[in-house]
Coordinates of C-alpha atoms in Angstrom, one line a residue:
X509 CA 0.0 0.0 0.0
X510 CA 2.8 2.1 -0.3
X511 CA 2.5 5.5 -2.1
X512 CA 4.7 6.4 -5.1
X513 CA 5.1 10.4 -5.7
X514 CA 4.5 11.7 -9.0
X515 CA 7.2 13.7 -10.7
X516 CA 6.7 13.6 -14.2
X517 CA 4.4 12.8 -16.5
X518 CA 3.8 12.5 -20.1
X519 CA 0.9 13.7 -21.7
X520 CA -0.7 14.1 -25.3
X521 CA -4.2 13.4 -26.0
X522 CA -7.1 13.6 -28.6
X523 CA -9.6 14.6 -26.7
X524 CA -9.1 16.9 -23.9
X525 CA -12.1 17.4 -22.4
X526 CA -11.6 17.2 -18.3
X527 CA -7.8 17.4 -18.7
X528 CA -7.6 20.8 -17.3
X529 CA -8.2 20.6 -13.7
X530 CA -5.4 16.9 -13.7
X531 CA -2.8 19.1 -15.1
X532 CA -3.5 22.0 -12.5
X533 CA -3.3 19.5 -10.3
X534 CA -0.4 17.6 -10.8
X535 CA 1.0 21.0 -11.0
X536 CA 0.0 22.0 -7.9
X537 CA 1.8 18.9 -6.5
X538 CA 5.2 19.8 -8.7
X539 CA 4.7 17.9 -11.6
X540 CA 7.4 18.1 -14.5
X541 CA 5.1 18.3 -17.5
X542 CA 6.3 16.4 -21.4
X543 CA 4.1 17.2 -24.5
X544 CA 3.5 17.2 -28.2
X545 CA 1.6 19.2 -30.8
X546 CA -1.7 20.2 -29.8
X547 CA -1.6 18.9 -26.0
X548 CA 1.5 21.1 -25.2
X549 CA -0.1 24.4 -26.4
X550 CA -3.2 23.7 -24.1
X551 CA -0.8 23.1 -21.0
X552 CA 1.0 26.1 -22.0
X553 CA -2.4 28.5 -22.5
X554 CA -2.8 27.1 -18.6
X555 CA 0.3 29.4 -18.0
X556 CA 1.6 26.1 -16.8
X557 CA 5.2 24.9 -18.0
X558 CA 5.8 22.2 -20.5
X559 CA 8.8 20.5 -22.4
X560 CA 8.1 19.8 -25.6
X561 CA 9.1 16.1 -26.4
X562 CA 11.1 17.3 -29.0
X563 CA 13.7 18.9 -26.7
X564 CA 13.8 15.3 -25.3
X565 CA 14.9 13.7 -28.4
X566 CA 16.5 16.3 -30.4
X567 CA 14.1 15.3 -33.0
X568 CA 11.0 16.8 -34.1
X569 CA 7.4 15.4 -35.1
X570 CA 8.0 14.4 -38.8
X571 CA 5.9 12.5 -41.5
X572 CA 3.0 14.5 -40.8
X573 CA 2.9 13.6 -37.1
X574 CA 2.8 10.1 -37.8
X575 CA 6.3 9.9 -36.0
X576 CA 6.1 12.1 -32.7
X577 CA 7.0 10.0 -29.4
X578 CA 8.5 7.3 -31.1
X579 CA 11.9 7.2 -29.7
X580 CA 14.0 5.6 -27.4
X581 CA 14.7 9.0 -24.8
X582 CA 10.6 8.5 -24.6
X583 CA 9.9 4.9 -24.5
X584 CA 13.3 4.3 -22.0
X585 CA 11.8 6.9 -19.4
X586 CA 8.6 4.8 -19.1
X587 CA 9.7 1.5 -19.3
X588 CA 13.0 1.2 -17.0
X589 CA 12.9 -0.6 -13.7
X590 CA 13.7 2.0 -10.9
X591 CA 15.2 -1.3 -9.4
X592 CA 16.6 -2.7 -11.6
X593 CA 20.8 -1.2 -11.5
X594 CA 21.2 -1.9 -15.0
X595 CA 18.6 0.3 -16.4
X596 CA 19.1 3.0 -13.7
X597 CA 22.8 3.2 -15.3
X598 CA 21.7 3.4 -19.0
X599 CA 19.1 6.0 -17.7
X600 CA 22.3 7.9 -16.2
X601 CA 24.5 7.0 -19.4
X602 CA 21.9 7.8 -22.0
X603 CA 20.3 11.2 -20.3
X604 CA 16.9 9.8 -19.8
X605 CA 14.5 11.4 -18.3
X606 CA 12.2 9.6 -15.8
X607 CA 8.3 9.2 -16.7
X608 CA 5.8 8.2 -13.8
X609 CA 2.7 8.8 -15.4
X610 CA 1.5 9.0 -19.2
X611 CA -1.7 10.2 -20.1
X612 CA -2.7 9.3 -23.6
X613 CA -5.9 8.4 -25.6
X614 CA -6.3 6.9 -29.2
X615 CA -7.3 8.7 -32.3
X616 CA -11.3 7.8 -32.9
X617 CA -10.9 5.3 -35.1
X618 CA -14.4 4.2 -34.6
X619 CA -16.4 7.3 -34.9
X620 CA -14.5 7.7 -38.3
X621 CA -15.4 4.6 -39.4
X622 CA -19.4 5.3 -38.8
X623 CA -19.1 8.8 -40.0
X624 CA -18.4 7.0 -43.5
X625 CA -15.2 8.8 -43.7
X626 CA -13.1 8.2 -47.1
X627 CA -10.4 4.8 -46.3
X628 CA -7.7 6.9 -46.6
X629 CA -9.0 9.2 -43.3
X630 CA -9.9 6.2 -41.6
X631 CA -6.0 4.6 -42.1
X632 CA -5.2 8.0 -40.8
X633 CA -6.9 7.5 -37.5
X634 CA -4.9 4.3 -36.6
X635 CA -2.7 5.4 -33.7
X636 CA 0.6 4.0 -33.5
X637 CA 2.4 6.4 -31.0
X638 CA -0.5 6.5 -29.1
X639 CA -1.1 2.7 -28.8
X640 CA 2.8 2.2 -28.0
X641 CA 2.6 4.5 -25.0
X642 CA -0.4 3.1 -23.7
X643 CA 1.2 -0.5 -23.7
X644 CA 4.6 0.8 -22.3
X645 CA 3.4 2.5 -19.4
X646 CA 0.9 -0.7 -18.6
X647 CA 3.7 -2.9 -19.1
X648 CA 5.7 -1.5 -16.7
X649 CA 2.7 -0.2 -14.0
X650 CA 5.3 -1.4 -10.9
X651 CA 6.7 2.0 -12.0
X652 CA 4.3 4.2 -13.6
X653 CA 1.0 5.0 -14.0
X654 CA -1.0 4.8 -17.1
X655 CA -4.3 6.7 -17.8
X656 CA -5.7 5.8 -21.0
X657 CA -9.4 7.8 -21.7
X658 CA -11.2 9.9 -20.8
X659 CA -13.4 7.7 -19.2
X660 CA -10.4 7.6 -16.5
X661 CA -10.0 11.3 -15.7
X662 CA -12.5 11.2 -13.0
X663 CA -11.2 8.5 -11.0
X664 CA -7.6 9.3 -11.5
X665 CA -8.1 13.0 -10.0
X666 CA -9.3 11.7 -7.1
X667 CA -6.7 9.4 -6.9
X668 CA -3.9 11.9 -6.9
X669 CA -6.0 13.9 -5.0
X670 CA -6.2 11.7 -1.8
X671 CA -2.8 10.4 -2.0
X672 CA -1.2 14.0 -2.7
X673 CA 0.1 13.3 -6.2
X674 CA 1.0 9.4 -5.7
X675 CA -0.6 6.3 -6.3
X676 CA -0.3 2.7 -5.2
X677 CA 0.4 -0.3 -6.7
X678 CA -2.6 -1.6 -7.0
X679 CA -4.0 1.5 -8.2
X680 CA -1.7 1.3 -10.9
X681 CA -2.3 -1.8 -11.4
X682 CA -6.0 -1.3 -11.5
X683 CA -5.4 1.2 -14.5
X684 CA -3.1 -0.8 -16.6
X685 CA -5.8 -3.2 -16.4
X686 CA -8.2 -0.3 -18.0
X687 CA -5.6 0.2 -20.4
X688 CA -4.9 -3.1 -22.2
X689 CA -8.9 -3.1 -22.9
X690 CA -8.7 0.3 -24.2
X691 CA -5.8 -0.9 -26.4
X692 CA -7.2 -4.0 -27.0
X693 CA -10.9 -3.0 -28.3
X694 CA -8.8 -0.5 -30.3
X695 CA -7.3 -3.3 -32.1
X696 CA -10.8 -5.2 -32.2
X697 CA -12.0 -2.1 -34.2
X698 CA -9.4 -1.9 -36.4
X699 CA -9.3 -5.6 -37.4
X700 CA -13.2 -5.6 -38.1
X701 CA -12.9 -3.1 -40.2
X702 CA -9.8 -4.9 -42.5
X703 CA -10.9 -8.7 -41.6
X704 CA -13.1 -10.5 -44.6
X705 CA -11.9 -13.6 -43.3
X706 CA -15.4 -14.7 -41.7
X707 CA -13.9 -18.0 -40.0
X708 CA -12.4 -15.0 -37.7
X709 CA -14.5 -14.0 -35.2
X710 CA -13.4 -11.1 -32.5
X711 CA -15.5 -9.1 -30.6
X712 CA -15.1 -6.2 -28.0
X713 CA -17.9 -4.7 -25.6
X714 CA -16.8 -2.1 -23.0
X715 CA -19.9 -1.2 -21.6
X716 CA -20.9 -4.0 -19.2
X717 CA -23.5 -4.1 -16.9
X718 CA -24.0 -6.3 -14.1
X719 CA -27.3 -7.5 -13.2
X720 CA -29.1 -8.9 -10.1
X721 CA -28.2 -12.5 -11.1
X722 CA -28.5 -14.8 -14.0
X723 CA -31.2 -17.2 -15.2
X724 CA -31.6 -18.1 -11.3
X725 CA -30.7 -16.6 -8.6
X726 CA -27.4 -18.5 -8.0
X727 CA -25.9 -17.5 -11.1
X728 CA -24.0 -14.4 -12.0
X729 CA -25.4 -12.6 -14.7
X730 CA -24.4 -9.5 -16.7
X731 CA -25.5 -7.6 -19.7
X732 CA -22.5 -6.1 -22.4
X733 CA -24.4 -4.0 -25.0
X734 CA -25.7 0.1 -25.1
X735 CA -29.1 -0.4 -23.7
X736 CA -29.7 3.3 -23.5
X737 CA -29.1 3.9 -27.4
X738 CA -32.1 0.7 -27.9
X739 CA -34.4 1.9 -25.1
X740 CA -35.5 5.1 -23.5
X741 CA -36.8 3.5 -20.1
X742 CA -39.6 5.7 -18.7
X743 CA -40.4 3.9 -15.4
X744 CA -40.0 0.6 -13.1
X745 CA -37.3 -1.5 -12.0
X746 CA -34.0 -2.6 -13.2
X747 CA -34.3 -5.1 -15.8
X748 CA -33.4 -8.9 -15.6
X749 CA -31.3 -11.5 -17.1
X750 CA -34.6 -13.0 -18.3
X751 CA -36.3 -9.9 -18.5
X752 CA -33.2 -9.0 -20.9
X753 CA -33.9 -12.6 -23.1
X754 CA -37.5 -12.1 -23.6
X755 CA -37.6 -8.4 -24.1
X756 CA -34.7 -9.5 -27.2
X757 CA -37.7 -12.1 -28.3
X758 CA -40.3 -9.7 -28.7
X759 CA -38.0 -6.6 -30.7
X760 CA -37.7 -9.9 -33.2
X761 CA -40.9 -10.6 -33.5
X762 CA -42.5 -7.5 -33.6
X763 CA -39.7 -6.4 -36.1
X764 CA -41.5 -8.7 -38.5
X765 CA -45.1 -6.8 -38.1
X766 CA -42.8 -3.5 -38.3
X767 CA -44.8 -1.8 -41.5
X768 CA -48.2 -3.8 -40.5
X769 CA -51.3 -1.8 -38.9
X770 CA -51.6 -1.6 -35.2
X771 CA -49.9 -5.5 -33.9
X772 CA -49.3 -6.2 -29.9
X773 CA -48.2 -9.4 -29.2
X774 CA -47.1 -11.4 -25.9
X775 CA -44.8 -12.9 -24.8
X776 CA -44.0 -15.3 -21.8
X777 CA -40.3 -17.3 -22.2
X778 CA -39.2 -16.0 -25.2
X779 CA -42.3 -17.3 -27.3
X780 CA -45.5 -15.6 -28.3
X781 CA -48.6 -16.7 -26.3
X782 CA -50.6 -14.2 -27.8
X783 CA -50.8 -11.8 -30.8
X784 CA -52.8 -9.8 -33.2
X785 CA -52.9 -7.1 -35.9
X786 CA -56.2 -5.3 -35.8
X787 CA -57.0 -1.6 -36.4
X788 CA -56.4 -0.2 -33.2
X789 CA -53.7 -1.0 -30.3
X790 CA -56.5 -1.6 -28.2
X791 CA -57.8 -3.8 -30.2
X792 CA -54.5 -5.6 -31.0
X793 CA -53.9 -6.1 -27.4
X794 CA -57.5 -7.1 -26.3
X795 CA -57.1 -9.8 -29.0
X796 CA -53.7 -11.0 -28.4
X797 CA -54.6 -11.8 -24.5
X798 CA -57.5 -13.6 -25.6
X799 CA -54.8 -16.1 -27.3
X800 CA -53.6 -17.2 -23.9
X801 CA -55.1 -14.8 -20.8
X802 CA -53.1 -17.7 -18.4
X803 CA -49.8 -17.4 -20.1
X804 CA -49.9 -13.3 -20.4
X805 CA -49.7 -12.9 -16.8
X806 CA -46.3 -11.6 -16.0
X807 CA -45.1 -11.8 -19.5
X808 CA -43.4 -9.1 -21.5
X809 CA -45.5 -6.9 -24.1
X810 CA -44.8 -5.1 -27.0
X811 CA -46.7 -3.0 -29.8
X812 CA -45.6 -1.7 -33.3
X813 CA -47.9 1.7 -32.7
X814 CA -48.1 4.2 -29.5
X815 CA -50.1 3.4 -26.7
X816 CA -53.0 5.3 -26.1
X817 CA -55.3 5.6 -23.2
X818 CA -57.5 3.2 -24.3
X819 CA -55.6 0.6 -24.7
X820 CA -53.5 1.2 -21.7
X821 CA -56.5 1.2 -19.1
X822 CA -57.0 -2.5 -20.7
X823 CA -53.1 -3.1 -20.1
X824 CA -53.1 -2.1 -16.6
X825 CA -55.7 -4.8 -15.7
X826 CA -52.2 -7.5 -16.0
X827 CA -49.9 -8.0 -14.3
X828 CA -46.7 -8.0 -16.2
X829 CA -43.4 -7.2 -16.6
X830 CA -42.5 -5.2 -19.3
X831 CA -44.4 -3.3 -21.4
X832 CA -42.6 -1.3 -24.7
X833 CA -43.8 0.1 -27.9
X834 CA -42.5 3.2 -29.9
X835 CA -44.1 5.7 -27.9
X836 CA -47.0 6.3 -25.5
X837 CA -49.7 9.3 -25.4
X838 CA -49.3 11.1 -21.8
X839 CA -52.2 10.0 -20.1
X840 CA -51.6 6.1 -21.5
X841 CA -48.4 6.9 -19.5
X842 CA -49.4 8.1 -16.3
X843 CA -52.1 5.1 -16.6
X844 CA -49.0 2.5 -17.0
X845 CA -47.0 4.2 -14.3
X846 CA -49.5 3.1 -11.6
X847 CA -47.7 0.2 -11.0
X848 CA -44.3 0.7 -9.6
X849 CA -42.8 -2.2 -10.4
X850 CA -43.5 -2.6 -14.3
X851 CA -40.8 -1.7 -16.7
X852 CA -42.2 0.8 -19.3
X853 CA -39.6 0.8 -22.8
X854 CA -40.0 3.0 -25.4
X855 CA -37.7 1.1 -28.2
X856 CA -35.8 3.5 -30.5
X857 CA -34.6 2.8 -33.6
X858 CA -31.5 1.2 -33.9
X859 CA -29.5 -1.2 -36.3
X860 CA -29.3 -4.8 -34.8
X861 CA -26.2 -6.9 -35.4
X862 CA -26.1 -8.7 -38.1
X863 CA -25.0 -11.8 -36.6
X864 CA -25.8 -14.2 -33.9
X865 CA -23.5 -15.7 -31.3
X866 CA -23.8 -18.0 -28.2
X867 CA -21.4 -20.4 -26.4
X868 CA -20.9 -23.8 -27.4
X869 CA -18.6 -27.0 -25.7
X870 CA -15.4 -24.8 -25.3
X871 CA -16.3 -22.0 -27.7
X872 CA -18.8 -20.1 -30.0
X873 CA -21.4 -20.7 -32.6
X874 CA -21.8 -17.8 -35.0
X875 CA -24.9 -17.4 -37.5
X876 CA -26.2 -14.5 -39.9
X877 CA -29.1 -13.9 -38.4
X878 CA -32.6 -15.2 -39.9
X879 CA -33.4 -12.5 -42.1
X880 CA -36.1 -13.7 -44.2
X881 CA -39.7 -12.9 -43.9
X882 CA -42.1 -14.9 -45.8
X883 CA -43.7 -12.9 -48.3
X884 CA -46.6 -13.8 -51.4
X885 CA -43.5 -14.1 -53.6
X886 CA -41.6 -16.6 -51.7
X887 CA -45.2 -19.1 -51.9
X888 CA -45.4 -22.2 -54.3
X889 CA -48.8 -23.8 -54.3
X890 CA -48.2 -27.4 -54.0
X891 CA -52.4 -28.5 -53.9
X892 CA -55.2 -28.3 -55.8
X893 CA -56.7 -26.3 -53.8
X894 CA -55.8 -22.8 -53.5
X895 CA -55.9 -20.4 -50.6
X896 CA -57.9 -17.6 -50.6
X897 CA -56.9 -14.4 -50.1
X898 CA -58.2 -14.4 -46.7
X899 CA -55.7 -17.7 -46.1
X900 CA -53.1 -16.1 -47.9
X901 CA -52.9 -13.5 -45.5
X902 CA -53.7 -15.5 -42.5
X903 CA -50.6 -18.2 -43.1
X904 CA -48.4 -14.9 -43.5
X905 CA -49.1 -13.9 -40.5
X906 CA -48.8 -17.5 -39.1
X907 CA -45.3 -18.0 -40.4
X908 CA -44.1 -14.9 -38.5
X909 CA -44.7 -16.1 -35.2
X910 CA -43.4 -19.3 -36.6
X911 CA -40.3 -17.9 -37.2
X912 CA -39.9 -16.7 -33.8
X913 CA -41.2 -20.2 -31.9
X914 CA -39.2 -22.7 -30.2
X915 CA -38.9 -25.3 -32.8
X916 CA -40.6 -28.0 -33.3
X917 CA -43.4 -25.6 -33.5
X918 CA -46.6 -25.4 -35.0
X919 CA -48.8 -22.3 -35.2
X920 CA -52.2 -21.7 -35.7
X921 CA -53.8 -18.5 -36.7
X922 CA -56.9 -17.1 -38.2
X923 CA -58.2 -13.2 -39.0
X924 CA -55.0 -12.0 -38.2
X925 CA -54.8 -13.3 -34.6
X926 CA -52.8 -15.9 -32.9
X927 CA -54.9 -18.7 -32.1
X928 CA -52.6 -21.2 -30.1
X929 CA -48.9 -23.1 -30.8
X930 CA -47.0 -26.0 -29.7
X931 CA -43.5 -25.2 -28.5
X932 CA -40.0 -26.7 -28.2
X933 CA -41.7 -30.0 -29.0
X934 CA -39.2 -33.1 -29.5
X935 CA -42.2 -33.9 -31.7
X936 CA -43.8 -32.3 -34.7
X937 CA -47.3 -34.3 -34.1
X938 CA -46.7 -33.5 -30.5
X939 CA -46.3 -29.5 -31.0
X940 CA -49.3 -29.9 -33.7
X941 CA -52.0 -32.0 -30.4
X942 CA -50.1 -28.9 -28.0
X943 CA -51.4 -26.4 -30.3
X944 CA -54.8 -28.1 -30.6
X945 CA -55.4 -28.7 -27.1
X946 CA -54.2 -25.3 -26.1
X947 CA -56.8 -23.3 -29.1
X948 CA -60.0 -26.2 -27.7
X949 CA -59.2 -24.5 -23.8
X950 CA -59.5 -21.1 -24.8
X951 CA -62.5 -21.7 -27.3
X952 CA -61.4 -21.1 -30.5
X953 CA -62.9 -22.6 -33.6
X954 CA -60.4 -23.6 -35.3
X955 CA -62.6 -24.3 -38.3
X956 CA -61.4 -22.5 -41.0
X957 CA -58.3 -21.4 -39.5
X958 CA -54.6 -21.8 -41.3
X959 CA -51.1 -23.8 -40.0
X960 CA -47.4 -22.8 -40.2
X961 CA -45.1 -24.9 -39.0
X962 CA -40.9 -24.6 -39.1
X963 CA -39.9 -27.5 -41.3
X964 CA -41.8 -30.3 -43.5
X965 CA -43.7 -33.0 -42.8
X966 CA -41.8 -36.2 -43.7
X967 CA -45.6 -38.1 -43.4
X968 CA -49.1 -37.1 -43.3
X969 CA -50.0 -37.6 -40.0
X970 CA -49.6 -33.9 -38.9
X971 CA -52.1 -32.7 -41.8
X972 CA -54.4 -35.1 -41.3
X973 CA -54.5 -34.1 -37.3
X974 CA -55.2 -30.3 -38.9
X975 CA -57.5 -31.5 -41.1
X976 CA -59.3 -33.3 -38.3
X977 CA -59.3 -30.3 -36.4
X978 CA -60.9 -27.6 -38.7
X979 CA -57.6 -26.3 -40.7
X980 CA -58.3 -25.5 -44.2
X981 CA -55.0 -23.9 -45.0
X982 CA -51.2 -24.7 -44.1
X983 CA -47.5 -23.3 -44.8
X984 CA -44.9 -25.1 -44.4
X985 CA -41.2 -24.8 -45.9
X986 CA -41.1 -28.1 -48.1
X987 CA -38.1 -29.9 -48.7
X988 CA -38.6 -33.6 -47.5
X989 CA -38.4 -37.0 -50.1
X990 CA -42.1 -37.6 -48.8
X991 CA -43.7 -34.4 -49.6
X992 CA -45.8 -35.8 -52.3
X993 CA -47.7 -37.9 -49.1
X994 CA -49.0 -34.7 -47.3
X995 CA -49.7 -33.3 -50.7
X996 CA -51.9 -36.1 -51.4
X997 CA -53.6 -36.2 -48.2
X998 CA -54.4 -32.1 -48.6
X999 CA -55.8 -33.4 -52.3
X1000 CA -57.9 -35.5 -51.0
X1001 CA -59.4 -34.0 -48.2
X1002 CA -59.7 -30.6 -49.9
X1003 CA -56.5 -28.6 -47.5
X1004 CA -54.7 -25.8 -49.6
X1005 CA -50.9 -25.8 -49.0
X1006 CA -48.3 -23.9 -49.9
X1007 CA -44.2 -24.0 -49.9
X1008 CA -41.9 -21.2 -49.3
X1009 CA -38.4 -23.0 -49.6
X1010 CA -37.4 -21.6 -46.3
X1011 CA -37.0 -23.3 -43.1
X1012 CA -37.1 -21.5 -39.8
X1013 CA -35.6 -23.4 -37.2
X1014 CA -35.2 -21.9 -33.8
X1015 CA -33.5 -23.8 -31.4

């Protein structure tokens, strides 16, 4: 726990917003001050003194101010071992001059990047001088202290506040740490903005946030991703782990009814218990809970329009979690916020990634994400029978919830409204008597209604169960040697079906 006194430092940054009252400080505590370019005239407009880095190595900033820092008078006074005799000699022999703290950020190679700067200004922003400092003086934190962004000036203030202009080891320590990820999400950046390589896979997220636990109690759990840019949170408690899960479930599935009229669907373990586009939100929602009124309690809802009053006062008769859409009329609002508890999300827009990841044995599986949406033009009629119009829109509709159901999954829908599914069934005819038995318990007639389901049928039983049950239209992706015997059965018995090619598995 030993203090170690500040006596010189190093500093040239980007961005010096909050650098002012560190450098006043430091110099309050007798700080010998090393600069370059830009960084050395703001010290100096301080009316504080400053060596430029050029009087260090007798050589100036050349190549533009690519080359600045990069010598050995610099690199030697921040990475000698003040114990170690051999380098405090060549110190000595070579007129070094000590450095105990360098304070250095990175050019914003990132925010270039998504400004859709020209390649040549984005090559530019790749720091070299920068990133070598920030590794040297990390390296060697026994000695000196490193601070690496912004994002550090608080903390390090008070540091050298409380211990007079010194800092422990562990403190250094603690910001070398900081450091290599600043360097090393640097790097990230810049190699997935060069990499086309896709069997390479890096990623770097430095906004963490730790939650309450994980799946259960007894696990850890954490969240890395900008939150705030997806969601403007207007009320209720912190989110979840598996608040986190299913609110990701529902921005994919209403992402599918994104350009559709008024659509509120429900959701309650990352699949849809309920859902329906009508032509109001109240309507949407009133219709939706009527797919599964058990299920919706405590479940997470979502709309594609703002929530009015109407449909709110019909909202705040469940219980649930989380409620989000892409706005909300004032008085819906204040309705909504009578529950304490309840999370209310308005969901901005903002570009998703483009890929999927999750751990796997000792390592990761990495997908494209499922981007298709079944449309008219992706449909093959493979019966006699056509569908009608009517169907045509109906096993649309059906498919998208498909899409977003734990496979093996079948979905039935009529008018635009979710009438029941089978879920995460080891068995298609299982999911199919699930879905069934689950539309018969909250009376629907399923008479005339339509089917999706996530991959073929390799045999007829599972029409023939529809069939049974009132289905007079079904989707399915097509694809299996023994299509030609649920063909024949829909021939027979007067079913419409259609292919799209595509299968949706979601496992």
């Amino acid at each position: 726990m030993s203090i170690k006194k500040i006596s010189s430092a190093l500093i040239s940054v980007f961005d010096k917003d909050g650098l002012e009252p560190i450098v006043k400080k430091l110099h309050e505590q007798g700080v010998t001050f090393y600069s370059t370019g830009g960084t050395e005239a703001f010290i100096k407009d301080l009316g504080i003194p400053v060596v430029p880095v050029e009087d260090v190595t007798s050589y100036p900033s050349i190549l533009g101010g690519r080359v600045k820092t990069l010598h050995p008078k610099v690199f030697g006074g921040i990475l000698n071992r003040q114990d170690n005799p051999s380098d405090v000699q060549q110190m000595q022999e070579f007129d070094i001059p000590q450095i105990d703290l360098v304070i250095v950020d990175l050019y914003p190679f990132e925010k270039t990047v998504a400004s859709g700067a020209s390649e040549a200004d984005i090559i530019e922003k790749i720091d070299i001088g920068g990133i070598s400092l920030i590794r040297a003086a990390a390296k060697n934190f026994k000695d000196t202290v490193i601070v690496a962004s912004v994002n550090e000036y608080a903390e390090f203030l008070e540091v050298i506040t409380n211990n007079n202009g010194g800092t422990t080891l562990a403190e250094r320590k603690s910001f070398a740490t900081k450091a290599f990820h600043t360097s090393s999400h640097y790097d990230t950046a810049i190699f997935n903005y060069f990499n086309e390589d896709e069997t390479f896979y890096k990623e770097s997220v430095s906004n963490g946030q730790v939650l309450r636990y994980g799946e259960n109690p007894h696990q850890k759990g954490y969240f890395f991703g900008d939150f705030d840019k997806m969601f403007t949170k207007l009320h209720g408690k912190e989110l979840s782990y598996n608040n986190l899960l299913d609110v990701d479930a529902a921005v994919n599935l209403i992402g599918e009814f994104k350009n559709d009229n008024p659509t509120f669907a429900i959701l309650k373990h990352n699949n849809a218990c309920g859902l329906a586009t009508r032509s109001t939100v109240k309507e949407a929602y009133l219709d939706a809970l009527a797919g599964d009124p058990t299920s919706a309690f405590g479940g997470v809802l979502i709309s594609n329009a703002k929530i009015d009053k109407a449909a709110a006062d019909e909202i705040n008769n469940l219980f649930c979690e989380v409620v989000i859409a892409p706005g909300y009329e004032d008085d819906a609002l204040a309705v909504l916020q009578e529950k304490k508890n309840r999370i209310i999300l308005i969901q901005n827009e903002v570009e998703l990634p483009a890929k999927q990841v999750r751990t796997c044995l000792n390592g990761l599986l990495v997908q494209d994400k499922d981007n298709i949406t079944d449309n008219k033009e992706h449909l093959t009629t493979v019966t006699v029978t056509s569908p009608t119009t009517q169907e045509v829109e109906d096993l649309l509709f059906a498919s998208k919830i498909c899409k977003h159901t734990k496979s093996n999954t079948i979905v039935f829908a009529k008018n635009k409204q979710l009438y029941a599914s089978g879920t995460g069934q080891t068995s298609r005819v299982d999911a199919l008597r699930q879905a069934v038995e689950k539309a018969q318990s909250f009376n629907f007639d399923l008479n005339g209604a339509v089917m999706a389901s996530d991959a073929f049928f390799p045999f007829p039983d599972c029409v023939e169960l529809a069939k049974n049950a009132g289905i007079t239209a079904v989707i399915q992706p097509g694809g299996s040697i023994k299509d030609e015997l649920s063909i024949n059965y829909c021939n027979e018995n007067n079913v419409a079906m259609v292919f799209t090619g595509t299968r949706h598995f979601k496992h």
